[in-house]
Coordinates of C-alpha atoms in Angstrom, one line a residue:
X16 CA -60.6 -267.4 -337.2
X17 CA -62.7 -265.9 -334.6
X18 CA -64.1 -269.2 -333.3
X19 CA -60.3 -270.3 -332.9
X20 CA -59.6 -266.6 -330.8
X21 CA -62.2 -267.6 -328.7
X22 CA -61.2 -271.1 -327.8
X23 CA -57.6 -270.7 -327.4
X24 CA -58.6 -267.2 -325.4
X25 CA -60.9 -269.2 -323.0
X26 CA -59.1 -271.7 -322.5
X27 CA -56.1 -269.9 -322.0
X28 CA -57.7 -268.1 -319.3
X29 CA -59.2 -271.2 -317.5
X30 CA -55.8 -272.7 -317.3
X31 CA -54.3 -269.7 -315.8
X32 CA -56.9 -269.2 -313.0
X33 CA -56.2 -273.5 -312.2
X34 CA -52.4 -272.4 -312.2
X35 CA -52.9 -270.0 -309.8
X36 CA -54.8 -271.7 -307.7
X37 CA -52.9 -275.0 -307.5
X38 CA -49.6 -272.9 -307.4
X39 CA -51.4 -271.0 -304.1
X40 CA -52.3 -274.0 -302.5
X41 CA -56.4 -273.1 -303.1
X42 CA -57.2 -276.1 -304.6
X43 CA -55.4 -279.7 -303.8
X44 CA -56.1 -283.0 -304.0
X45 CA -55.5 -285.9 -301.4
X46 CA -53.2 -288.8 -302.2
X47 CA -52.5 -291.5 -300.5
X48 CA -49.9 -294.3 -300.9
X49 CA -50.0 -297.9 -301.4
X50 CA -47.0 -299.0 -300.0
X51 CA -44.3 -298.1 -298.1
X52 CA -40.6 -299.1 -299.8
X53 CA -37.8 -297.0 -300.8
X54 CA -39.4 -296.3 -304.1
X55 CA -42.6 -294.9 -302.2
X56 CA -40.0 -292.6 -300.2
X57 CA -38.3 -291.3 -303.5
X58 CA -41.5 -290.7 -305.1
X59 CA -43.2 -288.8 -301.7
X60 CA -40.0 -286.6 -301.6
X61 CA -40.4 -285.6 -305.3
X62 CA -44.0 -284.9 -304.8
X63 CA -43.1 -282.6 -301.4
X64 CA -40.0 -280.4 -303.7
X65 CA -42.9 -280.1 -306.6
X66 CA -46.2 -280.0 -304.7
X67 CA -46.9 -276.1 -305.6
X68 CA -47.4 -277.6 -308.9
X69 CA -48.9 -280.9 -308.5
X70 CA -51.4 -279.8 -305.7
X71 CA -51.3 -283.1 -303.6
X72 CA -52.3 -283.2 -300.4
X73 CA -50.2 -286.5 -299.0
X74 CA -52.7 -288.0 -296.2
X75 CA -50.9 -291.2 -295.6
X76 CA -50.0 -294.5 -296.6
X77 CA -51.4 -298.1 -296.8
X78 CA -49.2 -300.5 -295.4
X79 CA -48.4 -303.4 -297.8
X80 CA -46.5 -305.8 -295.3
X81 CA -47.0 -305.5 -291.2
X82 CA -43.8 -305.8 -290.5
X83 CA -41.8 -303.1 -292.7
X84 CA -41.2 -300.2 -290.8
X85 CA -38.5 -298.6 -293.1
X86 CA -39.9 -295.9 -295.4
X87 CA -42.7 -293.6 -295.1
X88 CA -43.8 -294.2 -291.4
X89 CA -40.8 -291.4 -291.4
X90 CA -43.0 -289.2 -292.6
X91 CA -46.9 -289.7 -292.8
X92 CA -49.3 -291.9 -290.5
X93 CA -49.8 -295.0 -291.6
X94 CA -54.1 -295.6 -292.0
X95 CA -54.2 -298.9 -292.7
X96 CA -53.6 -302.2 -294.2
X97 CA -54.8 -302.9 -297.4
X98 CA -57.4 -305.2 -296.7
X99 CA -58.8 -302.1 -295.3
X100 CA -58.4 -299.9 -298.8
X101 CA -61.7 -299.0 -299.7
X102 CA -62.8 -297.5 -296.5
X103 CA -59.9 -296.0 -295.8
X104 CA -60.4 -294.1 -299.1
X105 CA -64.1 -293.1 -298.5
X106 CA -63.0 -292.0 -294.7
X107 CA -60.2 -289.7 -296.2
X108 CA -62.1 -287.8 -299.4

C-alpha cells in the first residue's frame, strides 16, 4: 500500500509540474508540417485554439508541390521542399 502512495503521489506530482509548464508556455516543442492542403490548414488552426495544451511551437511547413500556394503560406513560412526534409529538420531543432 505504501509503495502504491508513493507512485501514484510522484507521479501525480511530475504530471502537474509538466501541466504547468506546457499550459505556461515554459516548455514547447517545434512542429513542422509536411504539406500544405486544406487538411494541413484545418489541423494548424486546431493546434493554434489548443496549443496551451499541446505545447507546439509551429515553425513552418514543407512544401509538397511547387506550385500550390493555397493553404498554409497564409500563415507560416514555407522552409522548403521536401527533397530538402532532413536538413531542414536538423536546421530547425
Amino acid at each position: 500500500l505504501l509503495h502504491f502512495i508513493l507512485t501514484f503521489a510522484f507521479r501525480w506530482l511530475l504530471l502537474m509540474v509538466a501541466k504547468y509548464h506546457l499550459s505556461n508556455q515554459l516548455i514547447s516543442f517545434n512542429t513542422l508540417f509536411v504539406g500544405n492542403n486544406k487538411r494541413a490548414v484545418h489541423v494548424y488552426r486546431e493546434i493554434k485554439q489548443n496549443n496551451a495544451y499541446l505545447g507546439r511551437n509551429v515553425v513552418g511547413f514543407i512544401g509538397i508541390d511547387a506550385n500550390y500556394k493555397n493553404g498554409l503560406s497564409k500563415f507560416l513560412p514555407q522552409l522548403g521542399q521536401l527533397q530538402n526534409l532532413e536538413h531542414i529538420i536538423d536546421h530547425n531543432r
